[in-house]
Short mmCIF file of C-alpha atoms and ligand atoms in Angstrom, two decimals:
data_model
loop_
_atom_site.label_atom_id
_atom_site.label_comp_id
_atom_site.label_asym_id
_atom_site.label_seq_id
_atom_site.Cartn_x
_atom_site.Cartn_y
_atom_site.Cartn_z
CA MET A 32 -37.89 -1.72 74.36
CA ALA A 33 -34.96 0.13 72.72
CA ASN A 34 -32.29 -1.72 70.80
CA ASN A 35 -28.78 -0.37 71.27
CA ILE A 36 -26.80 -0.85 68.06
CA VAL A 37 -23.26 0.19 67.18
CA VAL A 38 -22.29 0.43 63.52
CA LEU A 39 -18.50 0.40 63.25
CA GLY A 40 -17.36 2.16 60.05
CA ALA A 41 -18.68 5.17 58.11
CA GLY A 42 -17.97 4.14 54.52
CA VAL A 43 -20.80 3.34 52.15
CA SER A 44 -21.35 -0.06 53.86
CA GLY A 45 -21.65 1.33 57.40
CA LEU A 46 -23.71 4.36 56.38
CA THR A 47 -26.17 2.35 54.26
CA THR A 48 -26.62 -0.21 57.05
CA ALA A 49 -27.06 2.56 59.65
CA TYR A 50 -29.55 4.36 57.37
CA LEU A 51 -31.72 1.23 57.02
CA LEU A 52 -31.50 0.38 60.74
CA SER A 53 -32.34 3.98 61.70
CA GLN A 54 -35.72 3.71 59.94
CA ASP A 55 -36.97 1.65 62.91
CA PRO A 56 -37.56 4.08 65.83
CA ALA A 57 -36.86 1.26 68.32
CA ASN A 58 -33.20 1.22 67.18
CA LYS A 59 -30.80 3.57 68.98
CA ILE A 60 -27.77 3.75 66.71
CA THR A 61 -24.25 4.98 67.28
CA VAL A 62 -22.00 5.12 64.21
CA LEU A 63 -18.34 4.97 65.27
CA ALA A 64 -15.47 5.42 62.84
CA LYS A 65 -11.88 6.47 62.45
CA HIS A 66 -12.74 8.18 59.13
CA MET A 67 -15.92 10.08 58.30
CA PRO A 68 -17.27 11.60 55.06
CA GLY A 69 -15.09 14.57 54.15
CA ASP A 70 -11.86 12.66 54.87
CA TYR A 71 -9.57 11.35 52.13
CA ASP A 72 -7.34 8.54 53.39
CA ILE A 73 -5.84 5.34 52.06
CA GLU A 74 -7.62 3.42 54.85
CA TYR A 75 -11.01 4.75 53.65
CA ALA A 76 -12.09 3.34 50.28
CA SER A 77 -15.50 4.97 49.84
CA PRO A 78 -14.59 8.56 48.86
CA TRP A 79 -12.29 7.34 46.07
CA ALA A 80 -14.90 5.31 44.18
CA GLY A 81 -16.26 6.59 40.85
CA ALA A 82 -18.88 5.52 41.67
CA ASN A 83 -21.27 3.89 39.25
CA TYR A 84 -23.54 0.84 38.84
CA MET A 85 -21.84 -1.68 36.53
CA PRO A 86 -22.88 -5.15 37.76
CA VAL A 87 -20.22 -7.87 37.98
CA GLY A 88 -21.97 -10.56 40.10
CA LYS A 89 -22.26 -13.97 38.44
CA GLU A 90 -25.76 -15.12 37.57
CA GLY A 91 -27.29 -17.15 40.43
CA SER A 92 -24.84 -15.84 43.07
CA ALA A 93 -25.60 -13.90 46.26
CA HIS A 94 -23.53 -11.11 44.71
CA GLN A 95 -25.97 -10.93 41.79
CA LYS A 96 -28.89 -10.65 44.24
CA TRP A 97 -27.20 -7.84 46.17
CA GLU A 98 -26.65 -5.87 42.96
CA ARG A 99 -30.14 -6.62 41.67
CA ASP A 100 -31.67 -5.46 44.99
CA THR A 101 -29.59 -2.27 45.00
CA TRP A 102 -30.62 -0.89 41.61
CA PRO A 103 -34.23 0.05 42.48
CA VAL A 104 -33.06 2.08 45.49
CA LEU A 105 -30.33 3.95 43.61
CA LYS A 106 -32.83 4.62 40.83
CA GLU A 107 -35.38 5.95 43.32
CA ILE A 108 -32.79 8.21 44.96
CA ALA A 109 -31.68 9.50 41.53
CA ASP A 110 -35.33 10.10 40.58
CA LYS A 111 -36.55 11.75 43.78
CA TYR A 112 -33.63 13.20 45.74
CA PRO A 113 -31.33 15.35 43.56
CA GLU A 114 -29.64 16.55 46.76
CA ALA A 115 -28.16 13.01 47.21
CA GLY A 116 -25.74 13.55 44.29
CA ILE A 117 -26.73 10.60 42.09
CA HIS A 118 -27.64 11.14 38.43
CA PHE A 119 -28.60 8.98 35.47
CA ARG A 120 -25.96 8.66 32.83
CA GLY A 121 -25.67 6.86 29.49
CA SER A 122 -23.05 4.07 29.56
CA PHE A 123 -21.03 2.21 26.95
CA ILE A 124 -19.34 -1.11 27.77
CA TYR A 125 -16.82 -2.45 25.27
CA ASN A 126 -15.58 -6.04 25.19
CA ARG A 127 -12.38 -7.34 23.63
CA LYS A 128 -12.24 -11.13 23.29
CA LYS A 129 -8.51 -11.02 23.95
CA ASP A 130 -9.19 -9.94 27.56
CA GLN A 131 -11.20 -13.09 28.35
CA GLY A 132 -8.21 -14.99 29.75
CA SER A 133 -6.80 -12.13 31.83
CA GLU A 134 -7.53 -11.76 35.54
CA THR A 135 -9.36 -8.46 35.17
CA GLY A 136 -11.17 -9.82 32.10
CA ARG A 137 -12.47 -12.66 34.28
CA SER A 138 -13.51 -10.27 37.09
CA PHE A 139 -15.56 -8.21 34.62
CA SER A 140 -16.83 -11.12 32.47
CA GLU A 141 -20.46 -10.69 33.56
CA LEU A 142 -20.42 -6.96 32.84
CA VAL A 143 -19.07 -7.24 29.30
CA GLN A 144 -20.93 -10.28 27.97
CA PRO A 145 -23.44 -9.52 25.18
CA ASN A 146 -26.50 -10.92 26.99
CA PRO A 147 -26.02 -10.17 30.72
CA TRP A 148 -28.65 -10.76 33.47
CA TYR A 149 -28.73 -7.05 34.27
CA LYS A 150 -30.09 -6.13 30.84
CA ASP A 151 -33.59 -6.21 32.38
CA VAL A 152 -32.49 -4.29 35.48
CA VAL A 153 -30.81 -1.14 34.11
CA LEU A 154 -32.65 1.16 31.69
CA ASP A 155 -32.59 1.26 27.88
CA PHE A 156 -30.23 -1.72 27.39
CA LYS A 157 -29.19 -2.35 23.78
CA SER A 158 -26.25 -3.70 21.78
CA VAL A 159 -23.96 -1.27 19.99
CA PRO A 160 -24.17 -1.96 16.21
CA SER A 161 -20.93 -3.63 15.08
CA ASP A 162 -20.21 -0.90 12.48
CA GLN A 163 -20.02 1.61 15.36
CA LEU A 164 -17.32 -0.32 17.28
CA LEU A 165 -13.71 0.87 17.37
CA PRO A 166 -11.10 -1.51 15.88
CA GLY A 167 -10.24 -4.31 18.35
CA ILE A 168 -13.65 -4.21 20.11
CA ASN A 169 -15.70 -7.42 19.62
CA ASN A 170 -19.00 -6.37 21.13
CA GLY A 171 -20.46 -3.42 22.97
CA GLN A 172 -23.57 -2.48 24.87
CA GLU A 173 -25.25 0.73 25.78
CA PHE A 174 -27.62 1.44 28.69
CA THR A 175 -28.61 4.06 31.21
CA SER A 176 -26.98 3.64 34.62
CA VAL A 177 -26.25 5.98 37.52
CA CYS A 178 -23.13 7.81 38.63
CA ILE A 179 -22.72 8.79 42.26
CA ASN A 180 -20.85 11.87 43.45
CA THR A 181 -19.39 10.29 46.59
CA ALA A 182 -18.50 13.72 48.05
CA ILE A 183 -22.24 14.52 48.14
CA TYR A 184 -23.78 11.06 48.58
CA LEU A 185 -21.85 9.98 51.71
CA PRO A 186 -22.77 13.19 53.62
CA TRP A 187 -26.36 12.78 52.37
CA LEU A 188 -26.46 9.32 53.98
CA VAL A 189 -25.08 10.83 57.20
CA GLY A 190 -27.88 13.43 57.07
CA GLN A 191 -30.57 10.75 56.65
CA CYS A 192 -29.20 8.87 59.67
CA LEU A 193 -29.02 12.06 61.80
CA LYS A 194 -32.61 12.91 60.86
CA ASN A 195 -33.60 9.48 62.19
CA GLY A 196 -31.79 10.07 65.48
CA ALA A 197 -28.48 8.22 64.91
CA VAL A 198 -25.41 9.59 66.73
CA PHE A 199 -21.99 9.84 65.03
CA LYS A 200 -18.69 9.71 66.92
CA ARG A 201 -15.03 9.47 65.94
CA ALA A 202 -13.31 6.48 67.53
CA VAL A 203 -10.56 3.98 66.76
CA PHE A 204 -10.71 0.43 68.10
CA LYS A 205 -8.03 -2.20 68.38
CA HIS A 206 -10.61 -4.90 69.14
CA ILE A 207 -14.15 -5.22 67.77
CA ALA A 208 -15.67 -6.18 71.14
CA ASP A 209 -14.57 -2.79 72.61
CA ALA A 210 -16.97 -1.00 70.24
CA ALA A 211 -19.91 -2.47 72.21
CA ASN A 212 -18.90 -0.29 75.20
CA ALA A 213 -18.98 2.98 73.22
CA HIS A 214 -22.73 3.27 72.57
CA HIS A 215 -23.89 6.87 73.10
CA THR A 216 -26.38 5.87 75.84
CA GLY A 217 -23.56 4.58 78.02
CA GLN A 218 -25.22 1.16 77.96
CA LYS A 219 -23.63 -1.86 76.31
CA ALA A 220 -24.67 -2.36 72.69
CA ASP A 221 -26.90 -5.37 71.93
CA VAL A 222 -25.11 -5.83 68.63
CA VAL A 223 -22.12 -4.39 66.76
CA VAL A 224 -22.23 -4.26 62.96
CA ASN A 225 -18.72 -4.55 61.55
CA CYS A 226 -18.33 -2.40 58.42
CA THR A 227 -14.58 -1.76 58.65
CA GLY A 228 -13.71 -2.81 55.08
CA LEU A 229 -10.06 -3.67 54.50
CA SER A 230 -9.24 -2.99 58.18
CA SER A 231 -11.07 -6.23 59.08
CA LYS A 232 -7.71 -7.78 58.22
CA THR A 233 -6.05 -6.21 61.26
CA LEU A 234 -8.93 -5.48 63.65
CA GLY A 235 -8.66 -7.58 66.82
CA GLY A 236 -11.41 -10.18 67.16
CA VAL A 237 -11.79 -10.32 63.37
CA LEU A 238 -8.23 -10.66 61.93
CA ASP A 239 -9.54 -11.86 58.59
CA ASP A 240 -6.51 -12.95 56.57
CA LYS A 241 -8.68 -13.49 53.51
CA MET A 242 -8.81 -9.69 53.06
CA TYR A 243 -6.49 -8.04 50.53
CA PRO A 244 -6.44 -4.77 48.56
CA ALA A 245 -6.89 -4.14 44.85
CA ARG A 246 -5.29 -0.75 44.34
CA GLY A 247 -7.25 1.67 42.19
CA GLN A 248 -5.57 4.78 40.82
CA ILE A 249 -7.67 7.55 39.30
CA VAL A 250 -7.38 11.01 37.77
CA VAL A 251 -10.19 13.51 38.45
CA VAL A 252 -10.60 16.07 35.64
CA ARG A 253 -12.94 18.98 34.89
CA ASN A 254 -13.53 17.82 31.28
CA ASP A 255 -16.98 16.33 30.59
CA PRO A 256 -17.12 13.84 27.71
CA GLY A 257 -20.80 12.90 28.12
CA PRO A 258 -21.63 9.22 28.63
CA MET A 259 -19.76 6.79 30.88
CA MET A 260 -17.47 4.26 29.26
CA SER A 261 -15.62 1.11 30.25
CA THR A 262 -13.62 -1.61 28.48
CA SER A 263 -12.88 -5.23 29.40
CA GLY A 264 -9.13 -4.58 29.56
CA THR A 265 -6.20 -2.59 28.22
CA ASP A 266 -2.97 -3.25 26.33
CA ASP A 267 -0.97 -1.67 29.16
CA GLY A 268 -1.06 -4.67 31.50
CA GLU A 269 -3.51 -7.12 33.06
CA ASP A 270 -3.91 -5.01 36.19
CA GLU A 271 -4.81 -1.81 34.40
CA LEU A 272 -8.35 -0.67 33.57
CA LEU A 273 -10.06 1.85 31.36
CA TYR A 274 -13.16 3.65 32.60
CA ILE A 275 -14.61 7.15 32.38
CA MET A 276 -17.49 8.53 34.44
CA THR A 277 -18.75 12.02 35.11
CA ARG A 278 -20.13 12.47 38.61
CA ALA A 279 -23.36 14.27 39.38
CA ALA A 280 -23.54 17.92 40.45
CA GLY A 281 -20.13 19.23 39.39
CA GLY A 282 -18.17 16.30 40.83
CA GLY A 283 -15.82 16.18 37.83
CA THR A 284 -14.97 13.21 35.64
CA ILE A 285 -13.15 10.17 37.01
CA LEU A 286 -10.60 8.59 34.66
CA GLY A 287 -9.50 5.13 35.69
CA GLY A 288 -7.79 3.08 36.48
CA SER A 289 -6.04 0.08 37.89
CA TYR A 290 -6.85 -3.15 39.76
CA GLN A 291 -3.50 -3.97 41.39
CA LYS A 292 -3.96 -6.85 43.78
CA ASN A 293 -1.94 -6.84 47.01
CA ASN A 294 -0.49 -3.41 46.18
CA TRP A 295 -0.82 -1.08 49.22
CA ASP A 296 0.95 1.96 47.73
CA ALA A 297 -0.95 5.15 48.65
CA ILE A 298 1.07 7.46 46.39
CA PRO A 299 -0.16 8.04 42.80
CA ASP A 300 2.27 6.64 40.20
CA MET A 301 2.66 9.37 37.55
CA ASN A 302 3.65 6.92 34.81
CA LEU A 303 0.43 5.01 35.43
CA ALA A 304 -1.48 8.34 35.51
CA ASN A 305 -0.11 9.20 32.04
CA ARG A 306 -1.15 5.80 30.68
CA ILE A 307 -4.65 6.21 32.17
CA MET A 308 -5.13 9.66 30.61
CA LYS A 309 -3.69 8.60 27.23
CA ARG A 310 -5.87 5.53 26.80
CA CYS A 311 -9.01 7.35 27.96
CA ILE A 312 -8.48 9.94 25.19
CA GLU A 313 -7.82 7.16 22.63
CA VAL A 314 -11.18 5.52 23.38
CA CYS A 315 -13.03 8.78 24.03
CA PRO A 316 -11.55 11.60 21.91
CA ASN A 317 -14.41 13.89 23.06
CA LEU A 318 -12.66 14.20 26.43
CA VAL A 319 -10.44 16.93 24.96
CA LYS A 320 -10.69 19.46 22.14
CA LYS A 321 -9.96 18.25 18.62
CA GLY A 322 -6.28 17.51 18.08
CA GLN A 323 -5.39 17.68 21.79
CA GLY A 324 -3.69 15.00 23.87
CA ILE A 325 -3.36 14.79 27.63
CA GLU A 326 -2.43 18.49 27.79
CA GLY A 327 -6.12 19.10 27.03
CA LEU A 328 -7.16 17.54 30.35
CA ASP A 329 -7.85 19.96 33.23
CA ILE A 330 -6.74 17.95 36.27
CA VAL A 331 -8.43 18.40 39.66
CA ARG A 332 -6.42 15.71 41.47
CA HIS A 333 -4.74 12.32 41.27
CA GLY A 334 -5.95 9.71 43.74
CA VAL A 335 -5.51 6.18 45.02
CA GLY A 336 -8.00 3.99 46.86
CA LEU A 337 -7.79 0.38 47.99
CA ARG A 338 -10.76 -1.84 47.10
CA PRO A 339 -11.45 -4.15 50.06
CA LEU A 340 -11.37 -7.58 48.39
CA ARG A 341 -11.96 -10.88 50.15
CA GLU A 342 -11.04 -14.38 48.99
CA GLY A 343 -14.31 -16.29 48.93
CA GLY A 344 -16.37 -13.10 48.64
CA THR A 345 -18.09 -10.54 50.85
CA ARG A 346 -18.67 -11.57 54.47
CA ILE A 347 -22.20 -10.97 55.73
CA GLU A 348 -22.75 -13.20 58.76
CA LYS A 349 -23.40 -13.39 62.48
CA ASP A 350 -20.56 -13.92 64.92
CA LYS A 351 -19.93 -13.73 68.68
CA VAL A 352 -16.68 -12.22 69.93
CA GLY A 353 -15.87 -11.84 73.65
CA GLY A 354 -19.57 -12.26 74.47
CA VAL A 355 -20.59 -9.49 72.02
CA ALA A 356 -23.03 -10.25 69.18
CA ILE A 357 -21.53 -9.12 65.87
CA VAL A 358 -22.90 -8.87 62.34
CA HIS A 359 -20.18 -8.60 59.71
CA ASN A 360 -20.73 -6.63 56.51
CA TYR A 361 -17.35 -6.16 54.82
CA GLY A 362 -15.23 -7.21 51.85
CA HIS A 363 -17.11 -5.43 49.04
CA GLY A 364 -14.18 -5.18 46.60
CA GLY A 365 -14.98 -2.90 43.66
CA PHE A 366 -18.76 -3.10 44.07
CA GLY A 367 -19.48 -1.53 47.46
CA TYR A 368 -21.89 1.09 46.06
CA GLN A 369 -23.64 -1.00 43.44
CA ALA A 370 -24.30 -3.76 46.02
CA SER A 371 -24.74 -1.41 49.01
CA PHE A 372 -28.47 -1.75 49.64
CA GLY A 373 -28.60 -5.49 48.83
CA CYS A 374 -25.76 -6.20 51.27
CA SER A 375 -27.19 -3.92 53.93
CA TYR A 376 -30.64 -5.56 53.70
CA SER A 377 -28.94 -8.91 54.43
CA ALA A 378 -26.97 -7.42 57.34
CA VAL A 379 -30.11 -5.78 58.78
CA SER A 380 -32.04 -9.06 58.73
CA LEU A 381 -29.21 -10.70 60.71
CA VAL A 382 -29.30 -7.83 63.22
CA ASN A 383 -33.06 -8.35 63.55
CA GLU A 384 -32.55 -12.08 64.24
CA ILE A 385 -30.18 -11.19 67.09
CA LEU A 386 -32.60 -8.60 68.51
CA GLN A 387 -35.53 -11.03 68.35
CA ASN A 388 -33.52 -13.64 70.26
CA LYS A 389 -32.69 -10.95 72.84
CA SER A 390 -36.39 -10.09 73.27
CA ARG A 391 -37.32 -13.78 73.57
CA ALA A 392 -34.62 -14.31 76.21
CA LYS A 393 -36.08 -11.43 78.29
CA LEU A 394 -39.68 -12.80 78.19
P1 FAD B 631 -14.54 1.89 53.72
O1 FAD B 631 -15.08 2.93 52.83
O2 FAD B 631 -13.06 1.62 53.61
O3 FAD B 631 -14.89 2.30 55.20
C1 FAD B 631 -14.36 1.65 56.32
C2 FAD B 631 -14.78 2.42 57.56
O4 FAD B 631 -14.37 1.70 58.72
C3 FAD B 631 -14.13 3.80 57.67
O5 FAD B 631 -15.03 4.73 58.25
C4 FAD B 631 -12.97 3.54 58.64
O6 FAD B 631 -12.51 4.70 59.32
C5 FAD B 631 -13.64 2.57 59.57
N1 FAD B 631 -12.70 1.78 60.36
C6 FAD B 631 -11.88 0.79 59.91
N2 FAD B 631 -11.18 0.26 60.94
C7 FAD B 631 -11.57 0.92 62.05
C8 FAD B 631 -11.22 0.83 63.42
N3 FAD B 631 -10.33 -0.07 63.87
N4 FAD B 631 -11.82 1.67 64.31
C9 FAD B 631 -12.73 2.58 63.89
N5 FAD B 631 -13.10 2.70 62.59
C10 FAD B 631 -12.53 1.89 61.69
N6 FAD B 631 -17.78 0.47 43.99
C11 FAD B 631 -18.90 0.59 43.21
O7 FAD B 631 -19.94 0.04 43.56
N7 FAD B 631 -18.87 1.29 42.04
C12 FAD B 631 -17.73 1.89 41.58
O8 FAD B 631 -17.74 2.53 40.53
C13 FAD B 631 -16.55 1.77 42.36
N8 FAD B 631 -15.39 2.34 41.94
C14 FAD B 631 -14.28 2.26 42.74
C15 FAD B 631 -13.11 2.90 42.31
C16 FAD B 631 -11.98 2.90 43.12
C17 FAD B 631 -10.73 3.59 42.66
C18 FAD B 631 -12.03 2.25 44.39
C19 FAD B 631 -10.84 2.28 45.30
C20 FAD B 631 -13.18 1.60 44.79
C21 FAD B 631 -14.30 1.58 43.98
N9 FAD B 631 -15.49 0.94 44.36
C22 FAD B 631 -16.62 1.04 43.58
C23 FAD B 631 -15.53 0.09 45.56
C24 FAD B 631 -16.07 0.81 46.78
O9 FAD B 631 -15.44 2.06 46.91
C25 FAD B 631 -15.82 -0.05 48.03
O10 FAD B 631 -16.32 -1.36 47.86
C26 FAD B 631 -16.52 0.59 49.24
O11 FAD B 631 -16.16 1.94 49.34
C27 FAD B 631 -16.19 -0.15 50.53
O12 FAD B 631 -16.86 0.56 51.55
P2 FAD B 631 -16.77 0.14 53.07
O13 FAD B 631 -17.73 1.02 53.78
O14 FAD B 631 -16.95 -1.33 53.20
O15 FAD B 631 -15.26 0.47 53.50
#
């Protein structure tokens, strides 16, 4: 018996969930979304991400499990499928004790601590010798992680879903229950998976007022400094970040960034852009030729994305709205890629519970 499933949303959360669901031939999947890979829009977080794997989940939390479960899949894709746009990249993480009390310092506390849980997950983890640390840095670590070229990886996920028979359609819904009536077979969907990210705040039937944005501004440049780099904070303000990552397959280097909570501004702030570029060069002089400042950066574009944060954490749970079975998978903040497979495994097992109950009811 076929299972009719609608996945609402085509960001990394919707596409990863659809990809896993599409591996079961009994599932007939329609992916419906306002924005699809190829679009750049302030309502669509996924294309703007770096994106890399820098775990932030606290030890013992569900978040930690999602990130732990995601690494082996990203590693396998990087190993076996170069066409997916994920490559291995050396990474340096630098911690300044003075950031410990700041809000961003707290958000990244797991990442920057000297003995993190993920040391046995990523490859080649080691501490940076103290005589190699820049002034002001208290500890540092080095490991091999991955960097994802989102402009290649999101379409690759679409391709995997299409190969497995999923159907993609553009659509905009005011109410989540309406998505159940848009399955490509014309029949009503047995379950709708809600992967609408920040829009779950305004989508009828969900209206989750715990959702809020953390604005991330970036500069994409053609310069390639080598390894990825990130610090626990900056001296330019608690809501500003410093990270550098070069995407796979000619995707350019992302210079970041910011973590501006409740800021919805879609337009890049050029003063912030100057601060981002300046501090990246300070920490990583190799970004430009010797003696150069920001004039040595070859800019592709400035960008802004909104991380879909949720008070209380990511929502992965079953729900029933207007008689329609729903599985929510949204609110992935700044970790939607690095937790993508872990979160989607959880969402898929909830979908399977709903489908099993449906089969039992029909017996
Ligand atoms: P989105 O990508 O926002 O997708 C939502 C989808 O739902 C879209 O297709 C949209 O059109 C659709 N939709 C919404 N409402 C409706 C509606 N009513 N009707 C129809 N369709 C609808 N994460 C990492 O893991 N590593 C990183 O290095 C990283 N860096 C980041 C850097 C920046 C600057 C930013 C902004 C984010 C970063 N993230 C990173 C976080 C990551 O990008 C997000 O967590 C992730 O993209 C969220 O994906 P999503 O699929 O849940 O939401």
